[in-house]
Each structure stands twice: as structure tokens, then as C-alpha cells.
mmCIF file of the C-alpha atoms, coordinates in Angstrom:
data_MODEL
# 
_entry.id   MODEL 
# 
loop_
_atom_site.group_PDB 
_atom_site.id 
_atom_site.type_symbol 
_atom_site.label_atom_id 
_atom_site.label_alt_id 
_atom_site.label_comp_id 
_atom_site.label_asym_id 
_atom_site.label_entity_id 
_atom_site.label_seq_id 
_atom_site.pdbx_PDB_ins_code 
_atom_site.Cartn_x 
_atom_site.Cartn_y 
_atom_site.Cartn_z 
_atom_site.occupancy 
_atom_site.B_iso_or_equiv 
_atom_site.pdbx_formal_charge 
_atom_site.auth_seq_id 
_atom_site.auth_comp_id 
_atom_site.auth_asym_id 
_atom_site.auth_atom_id 
_atom_site.pdbx_PDB_model_num 
ATOM 1   C CA . MET A 1 1   ? 0.398   0.013   0.318   1.00 0.00 ? 1   MET A CA 1 
ATOM 2   C CA . LYS A 1 2   ? 1.428   3.426   -0.773  1.00 0.00 ? 2   LYS A CA 1 
ATOM 3   C CA . LYS A 1 3   ? 2.275   5.868   1.475   1.00 0.00 ? 3   LYS A CA 1 
ATOM 4   C CA . ILE A 1 4   ? -0.818  8.287   0.714   1.00 0.00 ? 4   ILE A CA 1 
ATOM 5   C CA . GLU A 1 5   ? -3.381  5.405   0.262   1.00 0.00 ? 5   GLU A CA 1 
ATOM 6   C CA . LYS A 1 6   ? -2.263  4.648   4.039   1.00 0.00 ? 6   LYS A CA 1 
ATOM 7   C CA . ILE A 1 7   ? -3.021  8.279   4.790   1.00 0.00 ? 7   ILE A CA 1 
ATOM 8   C CA . GLY A 1 8   ? -5.778  8.471   3.128   1.00 0.00 ? 8   GLY A CA 1 
ATOM 9   C CA . LEU A 1 9   ? -7.185  5.099   4.902   1.00 0.00 ? 9   LEU A CA 1 
ATOM 10  C CA . CYS A 1 10  ? -5.931  6.402   8.614   1.00 0.00 ? 10  CYS A CA 1 
ATOM 11  C CA . ALA A 1 11  ? -8.129  9.713   7.956   1.00 0.00 ? 11  ALA A CA 1 
ATOM 12  C CA . CYS A 1 12  ? -10.990 7.622   6.812   1.00 0.00 ? 12  CYS A CA 1 
ATOM 13  C CA . LEU A 1 13  ? -10.781 5.164   9.975   1.00 0.00 ? 13  LEU A CA 1 
ATOM 14  C CA . LEU A 1 14  ? -10.894 8.381   12.269  1.00 0.00 ? 14  LEU A CA 1 
ATOM 15  C CA . LEU A 1 15  ? -13.777 10.024  10.541  1.00 0.00 ? 15  LEU A CA 1 
ATOM 16  C CA . MET A 1 16  ? -15.859 6.822   11.009  1.00 0.00 ? 16  MET A CA 1 
ATOM 17  C CA . THR A 1 17  ? -14.713 6.536   14.304  1.00 0.00 ? 17  THR A CA 1 
ATOM 18  C CA . ASN A 1 18  ? -16.032 10.173  15.017  1.00 0.00 ? 18  ASN A CA 1 
ATOM 19  C CA . PHE A 1 19  ? -19.111 9.361   13.150  1.00 0.00 ? 19  PHE A CA 1 
ATOM 20  C CA . ALA A 1 20  ? -20.034 6.020   15.343  1.00 0.00 ? 20  ALA A CA 1 
ATOM 21  C CA . GLN A 1 21  ? -19.428 8.210   18.756  1.00 0.00 ? 21  GLN A CA 1 
ATOM 22  C CA . SER A 1 22  ? -21.892 10.305  17.226  1.00 0.00 ? 22  SER A CA 1 
ATOM 23  C CA . GLN A 1 23  ? -24.513 7.926   15.872  1.00 0.00 ? 23  GLN A CA 1 
ATOM 24  C CA . GLY A 1 24  ? -23.761 4.720   17.638  1.00 0.00 ? 24  GLY A CA 1 
ATOM 25  C CA . SER A 1 25  ? -21.495 1.861   15.968  1.00 0.00 ? 25  SER A CA 1 
ATOM 26  C CA . ASN A 1 26  ? -24.680 0.530   15.121  1.00 0.00 ? 26  ASN A CA 1 
ATOM 27  C CA . GLY A 1 27  ? -25.625 2.889   11.867  1.00 0.00 ? 27  GLY A CA 1 
ATOM 28  C CA . MET A 1 28  ? -21.649 2.829   10.991  1.00 0.00 ? 28  MET A CA 1 
ATOM 29  C CA . SER A 1 29  ? -21.553 -0.835  10.687  1.00 0.00 ? 29  SER A CA 1 
ATOM 30  C CA . ALA A 1 30  ? -24.708 -1.438  9.135   1.00 0.00 ? 30  ALA A CA 1 
ATOM 31  C CA . CYS A 1 31  ? -23.550 1.126   6.446   1.00 0.00 ? 31  CYS A CA 1 
ATOM 32  C CA . ILE A 1 32  ? -19.814 -0.197  5.851   1.00 0.00 ? 32  ILE A CA 1 
ATOM 33  C CA . SER A 1 33  ? -21.838 -3.835  5.242   1.00 0.00 ? 33  SER A CA 1 
ATOM 34  C CA . LEU A 1 34  ? -23.222 -2.762  2.190   1.00 0.00 ? 34  LEU A CA 1 
ATOM 35  C CA . HIS A 1 35  ? -20.271 -2.670  0.221   1.00 0.00 ? 35  HIS A CA 1 
ATOM 36  C CA . GLU A 1 36  ? -20.505 -7.089  0.685   1.00 0.00 ? 36  GLU A CA 1 
ATOM 37  C CA . VAL A 1 37  ? -23.952 -6.409  -0.721  1.00 0.00 ? 37  VAL A CA 1 
ATOM 38  C CA . VAL A 1 38  ? -23.184 -4.290  -3.863  1.00 0.00 ? 38  VAL A CA 1 
ATOM 39  C CA . THR A 1 39  ? -20.897 -7.194  -4.977  1.00 0.00 ? 39  THR A CA 1 
ATOM 40  C CA . SER A 1 40  ? -23.385 -9.356  -4.215  1.00 0.00 ? 40  SER A CA 1 
ATOM 41  C CA . VAL A 1 41  ? -26.200 -7.826  -5.770  1.00 0.00 ? 41  VAL A CA 1 
ATOM 42  C CA . ILE A 1 42  ? -24.015 -7.120  -8.422  1.00 0.00 ? 42  ILE A CA 1 
ATOM 43  C CA . GLU A 1 43  ? -23.111 -10.492 -9.233  1.00 0.00 ? 43  GLU A CA 1 
ATOM 44  C CA . ARG A 1 44  ? -26.626 -11.442 -8.588  1.00 0.00 ? 44  ARG A CA 1 
ATOM 45  C CA . LYS A 1 45  ? -27.703 -10.038 -11.250 1.00 0.00 ? 45  LYS A CA 1 
ATOM 46  C CA . ALA A 1 46  ? -25.196 -10.872 -13.683 1.00 0.00 ? 46  ALA A CA 1 
ATOM 47  C CA . LYS A 1 47  ? -26.072 -14.846 -12.434 1.00 0.00 ? 47  LYS A CA 1 
ATOM 48  C CA . GLY A 1 48  ? -29.637 -13.894 -14.118 1.00 0.00 ? 48  GLY A CA 1 
ATOM 49  C CA . ILE A 1 49  ? -31.317 -14.021 -10.735 1.00 0.00 ? 49  ILE A CA 1 
ATOM 50  C CA . PRO A 1 50  ? -34.507 -11.585 -11.144 1.00 0.00 ? 50  PRO A CA 1 
ATOM 51  C CA . LYS A 1 51  ? -34.980 -8.463  -9.674  1.00 0.00 ? 51  LYS A CA 1 
ATOM 52  C CA . GLN A 1 52  ? -38.527 -9.640  -8.014  1.00 0.00 ? 52  GLN A CA 1 
ATOM 53  C CA . VAL A 1 53  ? -36.236 -12.652 -6.146  1.00 0.00 ? 53  VAL A CA 1 
ATOM 54  C CA . MET A 1 54  ? -33.990 -9.808  -4.694  1.00 0.00 ? 54  MET A CA 1 
ATOM 55  C CA . ILE A 1 55  ? -36.665 -7.854  -2.614  1.00 0.00 ? 55  ILE A CA 1 
ATOM 56  C CA . SER A 1 56  ? -38.677 -10.264 -2.037  1.00 0.00 ? 56  SER A CA 1 
ATOM 57  C CA . ARG A 1 57  ? -36.744 -10.964 1.206   1.00 0.00 ? 57  ARG A CA 1 
ATOM 58  C CA . LEU A 1 58  ? -36.763 -7.826  2.264   1.00 0.00 ? 58  LEU A CA 1 
ATOM 59  C CA . ALA A 1 59  ? -40.098 -5.701  4.272   1.00 0.00 ? 59  ALA A CA 1 
ATOM 60  C CA . PRO A 1 60  ? -42.054 -3.469  2.072   1.00 0.00 ? 60  PRO A CA 1 
ATOM 61  C CA . LYS A 1 61  ? -39.630 -0.110  0.881   1.00 0.00 ? 61  LYS A CA 1 
ATOM 62  C CA . ARG A 1 62  ? -42.508 1.911   2.003   1.00 0.00 ? 62  ARG A CA 1 
ATOM 63  C CA . VAL A 1 63  ? -42.747 0.930   5.249   1.00 0.00 ? 63  VAL A CA 1 
ATOM 64  C CA . LEU A 1 64  ? -38.535 1.134   5.587   1.00 0.00 ? 64  LEU A CA 1 
ATOM 65  C CA . GLU A 1 65  ? -38.657 4.698   4.517   1.00 0.00 ? 65  GLU A CA 1 
ATOM 66  C CA . GLN A 1 66  ? -41.048 5.617   7.661   1.00 0.00 ? 66  GLN A CA 1 
ATOM 67  C CA . SER A 1 67  ? -38.472 3.999   9.990   1.00 0.00 ? 67  SER A CA 1 
ATOM 68  C CA . GLU A 1 68  ? -36.522 6.023   12.284  1.00 0.00 ? 68  GLU A CA 1 
ATOM 69  C CA . PHE A 1 69  ? -32.941 4.137   11.292  1.00 0.00 ? 69  PHE A CA 1 
ATOM 70  C CA . THR A 1 70  ? -32.108 2.866   15.008  1.00 0.00 ? 70  THR A CA 1 
ATOM 71  C CA . SER A 1 71  ? -32.252 -0.275  13.886  1.00 0.00 ? 71  SER A CA 1 
ATOM 72  C CA . PRO A 1 72  ? -29.289 -1.837  11.946  1.00 0.00 ? 72  PRO A CA 1 
ATOM 73  C CA . LYS A 1 73  ? -31.991 -4.052  10.274  1.00 0.00 ? 73  LYS A CA 1 
ATOM 74  C CA . GLU A 1 74  ? -34.022 -1.249  9.115   1.00 0.00 ? 74  GLU A CA 1 
ATOM 75  C CA . ILE A 1 75  ? -30.514 0.804   7.847   1.00 0.00 ? 75  ILE A CA 1 
ATOM 76  C CA . ILE A 1 76  ? -29.425 -2.335  5.963   1.00 0.00 ? 76  ILE A CA 1 
ATOM 77  C CA . ALA A 1 77  ? -33.203 -3.615  4.543   1.00 0.00 ? 77  ALA A CA 1 
ATOM 78  C CA . LEU A 1 78  ? -33.732 0.166   3.106   1.00 0.00 ? 78  LEU A CA 1 
ATOM 79  C CA . ASN A 1 79  ? -30.259 0.722   1.286   1.00 0.00 ? 79  ASN A CA 1 
ATOM 80  C CA . MET A 1 80  ? -30.668 -2.838  -0.197  1.00 0.00 ? 80  MET A CA 1 
ATOM 81  C CA . HIS A 1 81  ? -33.518 -2.458  -1.886  1.00 0.00 ? 81  HIS A CA 1 
ATOM 82  C CA . GLU A 1 82  ? -32.251 1.599   -3.169  1.00 0.00 ? 82  GLU A CA 1 
ATOM 83  C CA . ILE A 1 83  ? -28.909 -0.976  -4.178  1.00 0.00 ? 83  ILE A CA 1 
ATOM 84  C CA . ILE A 1 84  ? -31.077 -3.871  -6.514  1.00 0.00 ? 84  ILE A CA 1 
ATOM 85  C CA . ASP A 1 85  ? -33.160 -0.567  -7.475  1.00 0.00 ? 85  ASP A CA 1 
ATOM 86  C CA . ASP A 1 86  ? -30.194 1.367   -9.073  1.00 0.00 ? 86  ASP A CA 1 
ATOM 87  C CA . VAL A 1 87  ? -27.916 -1.807  -10.141 1.00 0.00 ? 87  VAL A CA 1 
ATOM 88  C CA . TYR A 1 88  ? -31.494 -3.827  -11.846 1.00 0.00 ? 88  TYR A CA 1 
ATOM 89  C CA . ASP A 1 89  ? -32.597 -0.363  -13.189 1.00 0.00 ? 89  ASP A CA 1 
ATOM 90  C CA . PHE A 1 90  ? -29.785 1.993   -14.496 1.00 0.00 ? 90  PHE A CA 1 
ATOM 91  C CA . GLU A 1 91  ? -26.069 1.417   -15.304 1.00 0.00 ? 91  GLU A CA 1 
ATOM 92  C CA . THR A 1 92  ? -24.069 1.153   -12.869 1.00 0.00 ? 92  THR A CA 1 
ATOM 93  C CA . PRO A 1 93  ? -20.512 2.647   -12.770 1.00 0.00 ? 93  PRO A CA 1 
ATOM 94  C CA . ASP A 1 94  ? -17.002 0.775   -11.340 1.00 0.00 ? 94  ASP A CA 1 
ATOM 95  C CA . ARG A 1 95  ? -18.132 -1.805  -8.792  1.00 0.00 ? 95  ARG A CA 1 
ATOM 96  C CA . ASP A 1 96  ? -16.005 -0.251  -6.274  1.00 0.00 ? 96  ASP A CA 1 
ATOM 97  C CA . VAL A 1 97  ? -17.284 3.102   -7.153  1.00 0.00 ? 97  VAL A CA 1 
ATOM 98  C CA . TYR A 1 98  ? -20.563 2.388   -6.620  1.00 0.00 ? 98  TYR A CA 1 
ATOM 99  C CA . ALA A 1 99  ? -19.835 0.581   -3.578  1.00 0.00 ? 99  ALA A CA 1 
ATOM 100 C CA . HIS A 1 100 ? -18.463 3.454   -2.122  1.00 0.00 ? 100 HIS A CA 1 
ATOM 101 C CA . TYR A 1 101 ? -21.500 5.801   -3.337  1.00 0.00 ? 101 TYR A CA 1 
ATOM 102 C CA . ALA A 1 102 ? -23.706 3.200   -1.244  1.00 0.00 ? 102 ALA A CA 1 
ATOM 103 C CA . VAL A 1 103 ? -21.702 3.171   1.754   1.00 0.00 ? 103 VAL A CA 1 
ATOM 104 C CA . GLU A 1 104 ? -21.669 7.117   1.765   1.00 0.00 ? 104 GLU A CA 1 
ATOM 105 C CA . LYS A 1 105 ? -25.153 7.758   0.987   1.00 0.00 ? 105 LYS A CA 1 
ATOM 106 C CA . CYS A 1 106 ? -26.219 5.305   4.115   1.00 0.00 ? 106 CYS A CA 1 
ATOM 107 C CA . LEU A 1 107 ? -23.621 7.491   5.973   1.00 0.00 ? 107 LEU A CA 1 
ATOM 108 C CA . VAL A 1 108 ? -25.447 10.910  4.919   1.00 0.00 ? 108 VAL A CA 1 
ATOM 109 C CA . ARG A 1 109 ? -28.796 9.301   5.558   1.00 0.00 ? 109 ARG A CA 1 
ATOM 110 C CA . VAL A 1 110 ? -28.120 7.897   8.769   1.00 0.00 ? 110 VAL A CA 1 
ATOM 111 C CA . ASP A 1 111 ? -26.923 11.106  9.914   1.00 0.00 ? 111 ASP A CA 1 
ATOM 112 C CA . GLY A 1 112 ? -29.807 13.152  9.001   1.00 0.00 ? 112 GLY A CA 1 
ATOM 113 C CA . GLY A 1 113 ? -28.544 14.754  6.056   1.00 0.00 ? 113 GLY A CA 1 
ATOM 114 C CA . ILE A 1 114 ? -30.480 14.596  2.456   1.00 0.00 ? 114 ILE A CA 1 
ATOM 115 C CA . VAL A 1 115 ? -29.283 12.033  0.153   1.00 0.00 ? 115 VAL A CA 1 
ATOM 116 C CA . LYS A 1 116 ? -29.516 12.716  -3.920  1.00 0.00 ? 116 LYS A CA 1 
ATOM 117 C CA . PRO A 1 117 ? -31.004 10.534  -6.054  1.00 0.00 ? 117 PRO A CA 1 
ATOM 118 C CA . TYR A 1 118 ? -28.762 8.206   -7.871  1.00 0.00 ? 118 TYR A CA 1 
ATOM 119 C CA . GLN A 1 119 ? -29.706 9.314   -11.351 1.00 0.00 ? 119 GLN A CA 1 
ATOM 120 C CA . LEU A 1 120 ? -28.497 12.939  -10.369 1.00 0.00 ? 120 LEU A CA 1 
ATOM 121 C CA . LEU A 1 121 ? -25.012 11.905  -9.413  1.00 0.00 ? 121 LEU A CA 1 
ATOM 122 C CA . PHE A 1 122 ? -24.680 8.844   -12.112 1.00 0.00 ? 122 PHE A CA 1 
ATOM 123 C CA . SER A 1 123 ? -22.544 11.232  -14.429 1.00 0.00 ? 123 SER A CA 1 
ATOM 124 C CA . ASN A 1 124 ? -20.464 12.624  -11.665 1.00 0.00 ? 124 ASN A CA 1 
ATOM 125 C CA . LEU A 1 125 ? -20.042 8.698   -10.621 1.00 0.00 ? 125 LEU A CA 1 
ATOM 126 C CA . LYS A 1 126 ? -19.166 7.343   -14.019 1.00 0.00 ? 126 LYS A CA 1 
ATOM 127 C CA . LYS A 1 127 ? -16.008 10.325  -13.832 1.00 0.00 ? 127 LYS A CA 1 
ATOM 128 C CA . CYS A 1 128 ? -15.490 8.750   -10.378 1.00 0.00 ? 128 CYS A CA 1 
ATOM 129 C CA . GLY A 1 129 ? -14.419 5.507   -11.884 1.00 0.00 ? 129 GLY A CA 1 
ATOM 130 C CA . THR A 1 130 ? -12.061 6.934   -14.278 1.00 0.00 ? 130 THR A CA 1 
ATOM 131 C CA . LEU A 1 131 ? -9.439  7.991   -11.500 1.00 0.00 ? 131 LEU A CA 1 
ATOM 132 C CA . HIS A 1 132 ? -6.706  5.463   -11.233 1.00 0.00 ? 132 HIS A CA 1 
ATOM 133 C CA . THR A 1 133 ? -6.229  5.201   -7.635  1.00 0.00 ? 133 THR A CA 1 
ATOM 134 C CA . GLY A 1 134 ? -8.889  3.717   -4.757  1.00 0.00 ? 134 GLY A CA 1 
ATOM 135 C CA . ILE A 1 135 ? -8.266  7.106   -2.346  1.00 0.00 ? 135 ILE A CA 1 
ATOM 136 C CA . VAL A 1 136 ? -8.927  9.698   -5.438  1.00 0.00 ? 136 VAL A CA 1 
ATOM 137 C CA . GLN A 1 137 ? -12.281 7.623   -6.730  1.00 0.00 ? 137 GLN A CA 1 
ATOM 138 C CA . ARG A 1 138 ? -13.486 7.821   -2.806  1.00 0.00 ? 138 ARG A CA 1 
ATOM 139 C CA . GLN A 1 139 ? -12.690 11.624  -2.428  1.00 0.00 ? 139 GLN A CA 1 
ATOM 140 C CA . CYS A 1 140 ? -14.688 11.980  -5.915  1.00 0.00 ? 140 CYS A CA 1 
ATOM 141 C CA . VAL A 1 141 ? -17.669 9.756   -5.002  1.00 0.00 ? 141 VAL A CA 1 
ATOM 142 C CA . SER A 1 142 ? -17.548 11.247  -1.677  1.00 0.00 ? 142 SER A CA 1 
ATOM 143 C CA . ALA A 1 143 ? -17.717 15.149  -2.924  1.00 0.00 ? 143 ALA A CA 1 
ATOM 144 C CA . ALA A 1 144 ? -20.355 14.080  -5.683  1.00 0.00 ? 144 ALA A CA 1 
ATOM 145 C CA . LEU A 1 145 ? -22.681 13.185  -3.140  1.00 0.00 ? 145 LEU A CA 1 
ATOM 146 C CA . ARG A 1 146 ? -22.641 16.133  -0.736  1.00 0.00 ? 146 ARG A CA 1 
ATOM 147 C CA . HIS A 1 147 ? -22.356 18.551  -3.037  1.00 0.00 ? 147 HIS A CA 1 
# 
């Protein structure tokens, strides 16, 4: 790992630690787990598993949207609905870029922030995928999501 990536990783961990202290570790750990969810959803779509099969195991989205996001299960389930919608209904950028977007979007939501729709951010996220290093990609995704 390059020196600049180590510094960025340390900064990211510091920010996540501060977030966990302000929100409780349940929200943060739920959001971080979405990276694996993204990978799984993309793989299942590639294998031809229908969208309806993917969402059939989740609580209804309209119910989850009215929750207070205090339960990691609710946080993950709502974000899973959105990940499935994004992956199945729209073009997705680079997998790692989209995974970082999903995690960041979840953190913004748990923190009470406003989340922009995926469709509005897609072109910026696609540009982030053209960048060469993971840290620069993550910074690009964060900037696109928060501006």
C-alpha cells in the first residue's frame, strides 16, 4: 500500500470513528456492510437472478422509508432496496465506485442528511470510476454525494 493510501485510510478510519461516536456503532457498521451487499447484488444480476427474487425477502420499501433508522436491520434493508433498484434499473459505474457511493449515501442518511437520487449523480460517479487510485475515487464519490 502506498504512503498516500495509508494516510487516506487513516483519515477515513478517524472520520468513521468520529461518526460512530456521534451515531452509535450500529449505524456505521450497518452502512459499511453495504460494500459486500453491492458486490452480491451485482453478481446475482450477472447470474440472471430476477430483481423480484432479490427484493422478495425484504420488508416493503414504503414501510422502511418511514422508519427512524435506529435498527441496523432497517438501515441495511432500505439501502438494499435502493441498491437493487439502482443495479437492476440503471447502468452502474465501476463496482467499487458504486459500493463507496452506497456506503457514503447510507452514512449521510443515518446522520440525518439529504440524499440525492442516484440518477442525478450517475454521470459524476461514472467520472469517478475513471480515476486511477482508490483513495481519489473515494474522494470523488464523497464530493459528488455531498455537493
